[in-house]
């Protein structure tokens, strides 16, 4: 359904791929490729493919197509009828020869999917490269690591960004791995046997797949919909990875945290001072919709026998919606990566805001070398409670405790000295990317 808010959930480029005229063009391309393959295999006389290729989307009556869909249950039936009416009689009689509606509709969807995947992968590549630069440039910038929404121990901004990047690298690898499974021809005839083409069925399928630059699977997949469900699941995973990035960024952008800012964040209709994280909101809104859409594709997998009633039809709008949401999320994430800002000074200030409590683990581990882990933990727990109740820094409390005499508190309360392997982890992630480029 098209609304004024629709552009928030897609991009112009992705919307064009799944627009009505683009879908019609894909359907016509499939019919022409079928005819061309059959001509090459001697199934039908030459010339049919050329006649079909002369017709573009503008030659098709959209209203009649929709009316035919409502009567026949799919777009191929009224499309073939219009082709037969518009083509010369010698060509019209051989249009759609031996195929079934699902062959044409599924293959057309795969063609649109191929174009959409190319767009997604290109945008994902640019985003990943930008995040790699950011992770490297902030590799040693300390910030608070937060667990269960509470301050935990120091980490680095570079490691946080590298975490976003690592997930997106895996998403890219999954999409690349799935391509041969997803971009496949559908040609099985009425019930998946291609009996309508006799012994010419397999060679026609080979030729048709070559015409469309698709792979030809060992057998038709009318009723087995794991390919479509996999595509939807991969897109939902990608959107989820982008949502993790958006959620982190939005939390860091809260007024009280103020560690991150969108470049041109949105304002408020009522409050002039506000700078809302709109790109984050766009990604998170897309993510809120994606799981149920992906689940719809999985729910539709239990299709009856050789061709389904309802389950197949349920897929038609869902997969394009997931591609739209993925494209919108990527566009918004690119905005964050390209124009967002990080306040590393504020990050240091947030490390210090608890009066050293964020360094309690470091002190506890050092103290454990003297008095044992359990006793050290109890000592630091007691000290932390006093720090909070008496509004004293943890260091001040520890300096009054005989148990901590001899500890190098200057070193133990230096966040930059308690980053562990964070810089190494970032370097390893960036090195792994270079090995796989």
PDB file of N, CA and C in Angstrom, residues 85-175:
ATOM      1  N   UNK A  85      -3.713 -11.488 -27.488  1.00  0.00           N
ATOM      2  CA  UNK A  85      -4.553 -10.530 -28.216  1.00  0.00           C
ATOM      3  C   UNK A  85      -3.730  -9.526 -29.004  1.00  0.00           C
ATOM      4  N   UNK A  86      -2.533  -9.210 -28.528  1.00  0.00           N
ATOM      5  CA  UNK A  86      -1.728  -8.156 -29.138  1.00  0.00           C
ATOM      6  C   UNK A  86      -0.744  -8.670 -30.185  1.00  0.00           C
ATOM      7  N   UNK A  87      -0.351  -9.930 -30.099  1.00  0.00           N
ATOM      8  CA  UNK A  87       0.653 -10.467 -31.010  1.00  0.00           C
ATOM      9  C   UNK A  87       0.009 -10.969 -32.300  1.00  0.00           C
ATOM     10  N   UNK A  88       0.782 -11.018 -33.387  1.00  0.00           N
ATOM     11  CA  UNK A  88       0.276 -11.630 -34.620  1.00  0.00           C
ATOM     12  C   UNK A  88      -0.179 -13.065 -34.351  1.00  0.00           C
ATOM     13  N   UNK A  89      -1.144 -13.513 -35.090  1.00  0.00           N
ATOM     14  CA  UNK A  89      -1.744 -14.826 -34.834  1.00  0.00           C
ATOM     15  C   UNK A  89      -0.712 -15.947 -34.833  1.00  0.00           C
ATOM     16  N   UNK A  90       0.251 -15.896 -35.758  1.00  0.00           N
ATOM     17  CA  UNK A  90       1.258 -16.971 -35.836  1.00  0.00           C
ATOM     18  C   UNK A  90       2.129 -17.028 -34.592  1.00  0.00           C
ATOM     19  N   UNK A  91       2.316 -15.887 -33.945  1.00  0.00           N
ATOM     20  CA  UNK A  91       3.111 -15.861 -32.717  1.00  0.00           C
ATOM     21  C   UNK A  91       2.243 -16.107 -31.491  1.00  0.00           C
ATOM     22  N   UNK A  92       1.031 -15.569 -31.513  1.00  0.00           N
ATOM     23  CA  UNK A  92       0.156 -15.642 -30.350  1.00  0.00           C
ATOM     24  C   UNK A  92      -0.123 -17.081 -29.931  1.00  0.00           C
ATOM     25  N   UNK A  93      -0.250 -17.976 -30.883  1.00  0.00           N
ATOM     26  CA  UNK A  93      -0.624 -19.361 -30.553  1.00  0.00           C
ATOM     27  C   UNK A  93       0.472 -20.105 -29.791  1.00  0.00           C
ATOM     28  N   UNK A  94       1.701 -19.579 -29.842  1.00  0.00           N
ATOM     29  CA  UNK A  94       2.816 -20.274 -29.183  1.00  0.00           C
ATOM     30  C   UNK A  94       3.319 -19.565 -27.913  1.00  0.00           C
ATOM     31  N   UNK A  95       2.651 -18.475 -27.537  1.00  0.00           N
ATOM     32  CA  UNK A  95       3.040 -17.772 -26.311  1.00  0.00           C
ATOM     33  C   UNK A  95       2.779 -18.667 -25.099  1.00  0.00           C
ATOM     34  N   UNK A  96       3.753 -18.698 -24.159  1.00  0.00           N
ATOM     35  CA  UNK A  96       3.561 -19.412 -22.890  1.00  0.00           C
ATOM     36  C   UNK A  96       3.451 -20.922 -23.116  1.00  0.00           C
ATOM     37  N   UNK A  97       4.040 -21.403 -24.196  1.00  0.00           N
ATOM     38  CA  UNK A  97       3.884 -22.802 -24.593  1.00  0.00           C
ATOM     39  C   UNK A  97       4.478 -23.735 -23.516  1.00  0.00           C
ATOM     40  N   UNK A  98       3.624 -24.612 -22.991  1.00  0.00           N
ATOM     41  CA  UNK A  98       4.090 -25.634 -22.061  1.00  0.00           C
ATOM     42  C   UNK A  98       4.409 -25.168 -20.655  1.00  0.00           C
ATOM     43  N   UNK A  99       4.308 -23.873 -20.395  1.00  0.00           N
ATOM     44  CA  UNK A  99       4.645 -23.345 -19.065  1.00  0.00           C
ATOM     45  C   UNK A  99       3.389 -23.209 -18.218  1.00  0.00           C
ATOM     46  N   UNK A 100       3.584 -23.008 -16.936  1.00  0.00           N
ATOM     47  CA  UNK A 100       2.482 -22.690 -16.035  1.00  0.00           C
ATOM     48  C   UNK A 100       2.700 -21.296 -15.460  1.00  0.00           C
ATOM     49  N   UNK A 101       1.636 -20.725 -14.923  1.00  0.00           N
ATOM     50  CA  UNK A 101       1.713 -19.348 -14.425  1.00  0.00           C
ATOM     51  C   UNK A 101       2.842 -19.171 -13.416  1.00  0.00           C
ATOM     52  N   UNK A 102       3.002 -20.135 -12.519  1.00  0.00           N
ATOM     53  CA  UNK A 102       4.004 -19.984 -11.467  1.00  0.00           C
ATOM     54  C   UNK A 102       5.415 -19.960 -12.030  1.00  0.00           C
ATOM     55  N   UNK A 103       5.637 -20.650 -13.155  1.00  0.00           N
ATOM     56  CA  UNK A 103       6.950 -20.583 -13.790  1.00  0.00           C
ATOM     57  C   UNK A 103       7.321 -19.140 -14.115  1.00  0.00           C
ATOM     58  N   UNK A 104       6.371 -18.427 -14.680  1.00  0.00           N
ATOM     59  CA  UNK A 104       6.641 -17.060 -15.132  1.00  0.00           C
ATOM     60  C   UNK A 104       6.764 -16.115 -13.939  1.00  0.00           C
ATOM     61  N   UNK A 105       5.854 -16.236 -12.989  1.00  0.00           N
ATOM     62  CA  UNK A 105       5.840 -15.309 -11.857  1.00  0.00           C
ATOM     63  C   UNK A 105       7.050 -15.521 -10.950  1.00  0.00           C
ATOM     64  N   UNK A 106       7.369 -16.781 -10.660  1.00  0.00           N
ATOM     65  CA  UNK A 106       8.534 -17.042  -9.807  1.00  0.00           C
ATOM     66  C   UNK A 106       9.817 -16.573 -10.473  1.00  0.00           C
ATOM     67  N   UNK A 107       9.977 -16.876 -11.754  1.00  0.00           N
ATOM     68  CA  UNK A 107      11.218 -16.494 -12.435  1.00  0.00           C
ATOM     69  C   UNK A 107      11.334 -14.981 -12.547  1.00  0.00           C
ATOM     70  N   UNK A 108      10.216 -14.304 -12.776  1.00  0.00           N
ATOM     71  CA  UNK A 108      10.247 -12.837 -12.814  1.00  0.00           C
ATOM     72  C   UNK A 108      10.664 -12.277 -11.456  1.00  0.00           C
ATOM     73  N   UNK A 109      10.156 -12.874 -10.378  1.00  0.00           N
ATOM     74  CA  UNK A 109      10.551 -12.433  -9.041  1.00  0.00           C
ATOM     75  C   UNK A 109      12.050 -12.647  -8.826  1.00  0.00           C
ATOM     76  N   UNK A 110      12.572 -13.750  -9.308  1.00  0.00           N
ATOM     77  CA  UNK A 110      14.002 -14.019  -9.164  1.00  0.00           C
ATOM     78  C   UNK A 110      14.816 -12.959  -9.915  1.00  0.00           C
ATOM     79  N   UNK A 111      14.355 -12.546 -11.088  1.00  0.00           N
ATOM     80  CA  UNK A 111      15.051 -11.489 -11.827  1.00  0.00           C
ATOM     81  C   UNK A 111      15.055 -10.190 -11.031  1.00  0.00           C
ATOM     82  N   UNK A 112      13.932  -9.851 -10.426  1.00  0.00           N
ATOM     83  CA  UNK A 112      13.883  -8.654  -9.585  1.00  0.00           C
ATOM     84  C   UNK A 112      14.785  -8.824  -8.359  1.00  0.00           C
ATOM     85  N   UNK A 113      14.807 -10.034  -7.809  1.00  0.00           N
ATOM     86  CA  UNK A 113      15.648 -10.313  -6.663  1.00  0.00           C
ATOM     87  C   UNK A 113      17.126 -10.132  -7.014  1.00  0.00           C
ATOM     88  N   UNK A 114      17.513 -10.560  -8.203  1.00  0.00           N
ATOM     89  CA  UNK A 114      18.906 -10.416  -8.615  1.00  0.00           C
ATOM     90  C   UNK A 114      19.313  -8.944  -8.651  1.00  0.00           C
ATOM     91  N   UNK A 115      18.438  -8.116  -9.191  1.00  0.00           N
ATOM     92  CA  UNK A 115      18.725  -6.681  -9.254  1.00  0.00           C
ATOM     93  C   UNK A 115      18.735  -6.065  -7.857  1.00  0.00           C
ATOM     94  N   UNK A 116      17.791  -6.487  -7.022  1.00  0.00           N
ATOM     95  CA  UNK A 116      17.708  -5.949  -5.664  1.00  0.00           C
ATOM     96  C   UNK A 116      18.913  -6.368  -4.829  1.00  0.00           C
ATOM     97  N   UNK A 117      19.352  -7.623  -4.978  1.00  0.00           N
ATOM     98  CA  UNK A 117      20.531  -8.084  -4.250  1.00  0.00           C
ATOM     99  C   UNK A 117      21.765  -7.300  -4.654  1.00  0.00           C
ATOM    100  N   UNK A 118      21.888  -7.013  -5.925  1.00  0.00           N
ATOM    101  CA  UNK A 118      23.030  -6.216  -6.402  1.00  0.00           C
ATOM    102  C   UNK A 118      23.035  -4.852  -5.718  1.00  0.00           C
ATOM    103  N   UNK A 119      21.875  -4.241  -5.600  1.00  0.00           N
ATOM    104  CA  UNK A 119      21.775  -2.934  -4.956  1.00  0.00           C
ATOM    105  C   UNK A 119      22.116  -3.035  -3.469  1.00  0.00           C
ATOM    106  N   UNK A 120      21.572  -4.046  -2.798  1.00  0.00           N
ATOM    107  CA  UNK A 120      21.845  -4.239  -1.371  1.00  0.00           C
ATOM    108  C   UNK A 120      23.327  -4.469  -1.133  1.00  0.00           C
ATOM    109  N   UNK A 121      23.922  -5.327  -1.931  1.00  0.00           N
ATOM    110  CA  UNK A 121      25.332  -5.667  -1.732  1.00  0.00           C
ATOM    111  C   UNK A 121      26.233  -4.472  -1.986  1.00  0.00           C
ATOM    112  N   UNK A 122      25.897  -3.650  -2.962  1.00  0.00           N
ATOM    113  CA  UNK A 122      26.706  -2.459  -3.244  1.00  0.00           C
ATOM    114  C   UNK A 122      26.650  -1.477  -2.073  1.00  0.00           C
ATOM    115  N   UNK A 123      25.448  -1.246  -1.539  1.00  0.00           N
ATOM    116  CA  UNK A 123      25.310  -0.333  -0.397  1.00  0.00           C
ATOM    117  C   UNK A 123      25.982  -0.905   0.854  1.00  0.00           C
ATOM    118  N   UNK A 124      25.840  -2.199   1.038  1.00  0.00           N
ATOM    119  CA  UNK A 124      26.455  -2.847   2.196  1.00  0.00           C
ATOM    120  C   UNK A 124      27.970  -2.759   2.125  1.00  0.00           C
ATOM    121  N   UNK A 125      28.522  -2.911   0.940  1.00  0.00           N
ATOM    122  CA  UNK A 125      29.973  -2.805   0.761  1.00  0.00           C
ATOM    123  C   UNK A 125      30.468  -1.411   1.164  1.00  0.00           C
ATOM    124  N   UNK A 126      29.770  -0.371   0.731  1.00  0.00           N
ATOM    125  CA  UNK A 126      30.177   0.993   1.063  1.00  0.00           C
ATOM    126  C   UNK A 126      30.088   1.249   2.567  1.00  0.00           C
ATOM    127  N   UNK A 127      29.028   0.759   3.184  1.00  0.00           N
ATOM    128  CA  UNK A 127      28.869   0.943   4.624  1.00  0.00           C
ATOM    129  C   UNK A 127      29.972   0.228   5.391  1.00  0.00           C
ATOM    130  N   UNK A 128      30.256  -0.998   5.001  1.00  0.00           N
ATOM    131  CA  UNK A 128      31.291  -1.768   5.702  1.00  0.00           C
ATOM    132  C   UNK A 128      32.659  -1.105   5.584  1.00  0.00           C
ATOM    133  N   UNK A 129      32.959  -0.597   4.418  1.00  0.00           N
ATOM    134  CA  UNK A 129      34.245   0.083   4.245  1.00  0.00           C
ATOM    135  C   UNK A 129      34.341   1.316   5.138  1.00  0.00           C
ATOM    136  N   UNK A 130      33.249   2.054   5.246  1.00  0.00           N
ATOM    137  CA  UNK A 130      33.253   3.251   6.089  1.00  0.00           C
ATOM    138  C   UNK A 130      33.412   2.876   7.557  1.00  0.00           C
ATOM    139  N   UNK A 131      32.717   1.826   7.995  1.00  0.00           N
ATOM    140  CA  UNK A 131      32.841   1.397   9.387  1.00  0.00           C
ATOM    141  C   UNK A 131      34.247   0.890   9.695  1.00  0.00           C
ATOM    142  N   UNK A 132      34.881   0.268   8.716  1.00  0.00           N
ATOM    143  CA  UNK A 132      36.255  -0.190   8.920  1.00  0.00           C
ATOM    144  C   UNK A 132      37.184   0.993   9.184  1.00  0.00           C
ATOM    145  N   UNK A 133      36.996   2.066   8.451  1.00  0.00           N
ATOM    146  CA  UNK A 133      37.803   3.269   8.669  1.00  0.00           C
ATOM    147  C   UNK A 133      37.547   3.836  10.062  1.00  0.00           C
ATOM    148  N   UNK A 134      36.270   3.891  10.453  1.00  0.00           N
ATOM    149  CA  UNK A 134      35.933   4.431  11.771  1.00  0.00           C
ATOM    150  C   UNK A 134      36.494   3.560  12.897  1.00  0.00           C
ATOM    151  N   UNK A 135      36.375   2.245  12.746  1.00  0.00           N
ATOM    152  CA  UNK A 135      36.897   1.346  13.785  1.00  0.00           C
ATOM    153  C   UNK A 135      38.399   1.534  13.955  1.00  0.00           C
ATOM    154  N   UNK A 136      39.095   1.670  12.843  1.00  0.00           N
ATOM    155  CA  UNK A 136      40.542   1.842  12.895  1.00  0.00           C
ATOM    156  C   UNK A 136      40.920   3.187  13.514  1.00  0.00           C
ATOM    157  N   UNK A 137      40.177   4.219  13.188  1.00  0.00           N
ATOM    158  CA  UNK A 137      40.528   5.556  13.691  1.00  0.00           C
ATOM    159  C   UNK A 137      40.212   5.707  15.182  1.00  0.00           C
ATOM    160  N   UNK A 138      39.330   4.880  15.720  1.00  0.00           N
ATOM    161  CA  UNK A 138      38.970   4.968  17.143  1.00  0.00           C
ATOM    162  C   UNK A 138      39.432   3.740  17.914  1.00  0.00           C
ATOM    163  N   UNK A 139      40.441   3.068  17.404  1.00  0.00           N
ATOM    164  CA  UNK A 139      40.829   1.780  17.963  1.00  0.00           C
ATOM    165  C   UNK A 139      41.213   1.859  19.440  1.00  0.00           C
ATOM    166  N   UNK A 140      41.786   2.973  19.886  1.00  0.00           N
ATOM    167  CA  UNK A 140      42.228   3.096  21.278  1.00  0.00           C
ATOM    168  C   UNK A 140      41.474   4.171  22.052  1.00  0.00           C
ATOM    169  N   UNK A 141      40.390   4.670  21.507  1.00  0.00           N
ATOM    170  CA  UNK A 141      39.624   5.697  22.226  1.00  0.00           C
ATOM    171  C   UNK A 141      38.763   5.021  23.290  1.00  0.00           C
ATOM    172  N   UNK A 142      39.051   5.269  24.573  1.00  0.00           N
ATOM    173  CA  UNK A 142      38.321   4.562  25.628  1.00  0.00           C
ATOM    174  C   UNK A 142      36.907   5.096  25.813  1.00  0.00           C
ATOM    175  N   UNK A 143      36.023   4.213  26.198  1.00  0.00           N
ATOM    176  CA  UNK A 143      34.659   4.580  26.538  1.00  0.00           C
ATOM    177  C   UNK A 143      34.130   3.553  27.532  1.00  0.00           C
ATOM    178  N   UNK A 144      32.988   3.843  28.102  1.00  0.00           N
ATOM    179  CA  UNK A 144      32.371   2.912  29.040  1.00  0.00           C
ATOM    180  C   UNK A 144      31.794   1.725  28.279  1.00  0.00           C
ATOM    181  N   UNK A 145      32.132   0.536  28.746  1.00  0.00           N
ATOM    182  CA  UNK A 145      31.429  -0.642  28.285  1.00  0.00           C
ATOM    183  C   UNK A 145      30.220  -0.848  29.176  1.00  0.00           C
ATOM    184  N   UNK A 146      29.066  -1.093  28.594  1.00  0.00           N
ATOM    185  CA  UNK A 146      27.829  -1.178  29.372  1.00  0.00           C
ATOM    186  C   UNK A 146      27.212  -2.566  29.215  1.00  0.00           C
ATOM    187  N   UNK A 147      26.827  -3.159  30.333  1.00  0.00           N
ATOM    188  CA  UNK A 147      26.136  -4.452  30.310  1.00  0.00           C
ATOM    189  C   UNK A 147      24.846  -4.310  31.118  1.00  0.00           C
ATOM    190  N   UNK A 148      23.769  -4.855  30.598  1.00  0.00           N
ATOM    191  CA  UNK A 148      22.446  -4.718  31.220  1.00  0.00           C
ATOM    192  C   UNK A 148      22.119  -3.248  31.482  1.00  0.00           C
ATOM    193  N   UNK A 149      22.562  -2.386  30.548  1.00  0.00           N
ATOM    194  CA  UNK A 149      22.328  -0.944  30.576  1.00  0.00           C
ATOM    195  C   UNK A 149      23.037  -0.227  31.727  1.00  0.00           C
ATOM    196  N   UNK A 150      23.986  -0.903  32.372  1.00  0.00           N
ATOM    197  CA  UNK A 150      24.752  -0.287  33.452  1.00  0.00           C
ATOM    198  C   UNK A 150      26.228  -0.231  33.057  1.00  0.00           C
ATOM    199  N   UNK A 151      26.937   0.758  33.641  1.00  0.00           N
ATOM    200  CA  UNK A 151      28.372   0.842  33.387  1.00  0.00           C
ATOM    201  C   UNK A 151      29.061  -0.421  33.902  1.00  0.00           C
ATOM    202  N   UNK A 152      29.961  -0.974  33.104  1.00  0.00           N
ATOM    203  CA  UNK A 152      30.646  -2.220  33.458  1.00  0.00           C
ATOM    204  C   UNK A 152      32.139  -1.977  33.615  1.00  0.00           C
ATOM    205  N   UNK A 153      32.891  -2.045  32.510  1.00  0.00           N
ATOM    206  CA  UNK A 153      34.339  -1.809  32.507  1.00  0.00           C
ATOM    207  C   UNK A 153      34.655  -1.002  31.244  1.00  0.00           C
ATOM    208  N   UNK A 154      35.859  -0.444  31.176  1.00  0.00           N
ATOM    209  CA  UNK A 154      36.218   0.297  29.965  1.00  0.00           C
ATOM    210  C   UNK A 154      36.281  -0.613  28.729  1.00  0.00           C
ATOM    211  N   UNK A 155      35.933  -0.047  27.604  1.00  0.00           N
ATOM    212  CA  UNK A 155      36.141  -0.678  26.310  1.00  0.00           C
ATOM    213  C   UNK A 155      36.638   0.431  25.381  1.00  0.00           C
ATOM    214  N   UNK A 156      36.584   0.211  24.082  1.00  0.00           N
ATOM    215  CA  UNK A 156      36.964   1.278  23.148  1.00  0.00           C
ATOM    216  C   UNK A 156      35.860   1.482  22.129  1.00  0.00           C
ATOM    217  N   UNK A 157      35.777   2.696  21.658  1.00  0.00           N
ATOM    218  CA  UNK A 157      34.826   3.002  20.594  1.00  0.00           C
ATOM    219  C   UNK A 157      35.140   2.168  19.358  1.00  0.00           C
ATOM    220  N   UNK A 158      36.429   1.962  19.100  1.00  0.00           N
ATOM    221  CA  UNK A 158      36.814   1.150  17.949  1.00  0.00           C
ATOM    222  C   UNK A 158      36.272  -0.262  18.021  1.00  0.00           C
ATOM    223  N   UNK A 159      36.281  -0.850  19.225  1.00  0.00           N
ATOM    224  CA  UNK A 159      35.768  -2.213  19.370  1.00  0.00           C
ATOM    225  C   UNK A 159      34.261  -2.250  19.179  1.00  0.00           C
ATOM    226  N   UNK A 160      33.550  -1.244  19.677  1.00  0.00           N
ATOM    227  CA  UNK A 160      32.103  -1.188  19.475  1.00  0.00           C
ATOM    228  C   UNK A 160      31.777  -1.128  17.979  1.00  0.00           C
ATOM    229  N   UNK A 161      32.468  -0.248  17.261  1.00  0.00           N
ATOM    230  CA  UNK A 161      32.217  -0.120  15.823  1.00  0.00           C
ATOM    231  C   UNK A 161      32.625  -1.391  15.091  1.00  0.00           C
ATOM    232  N   UNK A 162      33.729  -1.994  15.517  1.00  0.00           N
ATOM    233  CA  UNK A 162      34.166  -3.253  14.890  1.00  0.00           C
ATOM    234  C   UNK A 162      33.134  -4.349  15.100  1.00  0.00           C
ATOM    235  N   UNK A 163      32.428  -4.316  16.234  1.00  0.00           N
ATOM    236  CA  UNK A 163      31.357  -5.280  16.459  1.00  0.00           C
ATOM    237  C   UNK A 163      30.230  -5.102  15.458  1.00  0.00           C
ATOM    238  N   UNK A 164      29.852  -3.846  15.190  1.00  0.00           N
ATOM    239  CA  UNK A 164      28.843  -3.606  14.147  1.00  0.00           C
ATOM    240  C   UNK A 164      29.339  -4.136  12.802  1.00  0.00           C
ATOM    241  N   UNK A 165      30.589  -3.828  12.509  1.00  0.00           N
ATOM    242  CA  UNK A 165      31.181  -4.220  11.236  1.00  0.00           C
ATOM    243  C   UNK A 165      31.239  -5.738  11.075  1.00  0.00           C
ATOM    244  N   UNK A 166      31.627  -6.433  12.132  1.00  0.00           N
ATOM    245  CA  UNK A 166      31.771  -7.888  12.047  1.00  0.00           C
ATOM    246  C   UNK A 166      30.448  -8.546  11.678  1.00  0.00           C
ATOM    247  N   UNK A 167      29.362  -8.083  12.280  1.00  0.00           N
ATOM    248  CA  UNK A 167      28.052  -8.645  11.958  1.00  0.00           C
ATOM    249  C   UNK A 167      27.697  -8.385  10.498  1.00  0.00           C
ATOM    250  N   UNK A 168      27.975  -7.183  10.023  1.00  0.00           N
ATOM    251  CA  UNK A 168      27.658  -6.851   8.628  1.00  0.00           C
ATOM    252  C   UNK A 168      28.552  -7.611   7.659  1.00  0.00           C
ATOM    253  N   UNK A 169      29.796  -7.867   8.040  1.00  0.00           N
ATOM    254  CA  UNK A 169      30.660  -8.710   7.205  1.00  0.00           C
ATOM    255  C   UNK A 169      30.073 -10.109   7.070  1.00  0.00           C
ATOM    256  N   UNK A 170      29.529 -10.639   8.173  1.00  0.00           N
ATOM    257  CA  UNK A 170      28.902 -11.960   8.102  1.00  0.00           C
ATOM    258  C   UNK A 170      27.639 -11.921   7.257  1.00  0.00           C
ATOM    259  N   UNK A 171      26.878 -10.840   7.360  1.00  0.00           N
ATOM    260  CA  UNK A 171      25.690 -10.697   6.510  1.00  0.00           C
ATOM    261  C   UNK A 171      26.073 -10.707   5.035  1.00  0.00           C
ATOM    262  N   UNK A 172      27.126  -9.980   4.712  1.00  0.00           N
ATOM    263  CA  UNK A 172      27.587  -9.932   3.320  1.00  0.00           C
ATOM    264  C   UNK A 172      28.013 -11.309   2.844  1.00  0.00           C
ATOM    265  N   UNK A 173      28.722 -12.051   3.697  1.00  0.00           N
ATOM    266  CA  UNK A 173      29.168 -13.398   3.327  1.00  0.00           C
ATOM    267  C   UNK A 173      27.983 -14.326   3.122  1.00  0.00           C
ATOM    268  N   UNK A 174      26.964 -14.196   3.986  1.00  0.00           N
ATOM    269  CA  UNK A 174      25.778 -15.039   3.844  1.00  0.00           C
ATOM    270  C   UNK A 174      25.046 -14.754   2.538  1.00  0.00           C
ATOM    271  N   UNK A 175      24.909 -13.484   2.194  1.00  0.00           N
ATOM    272  CA  UNK A 175      24.241 -13.131   0.946  1.00  0.00           C
ATOM    273  C   UNK A 175      25.009 -13.673  -0.254  1.00  0.00           C
TER     274      UNK A 175
END
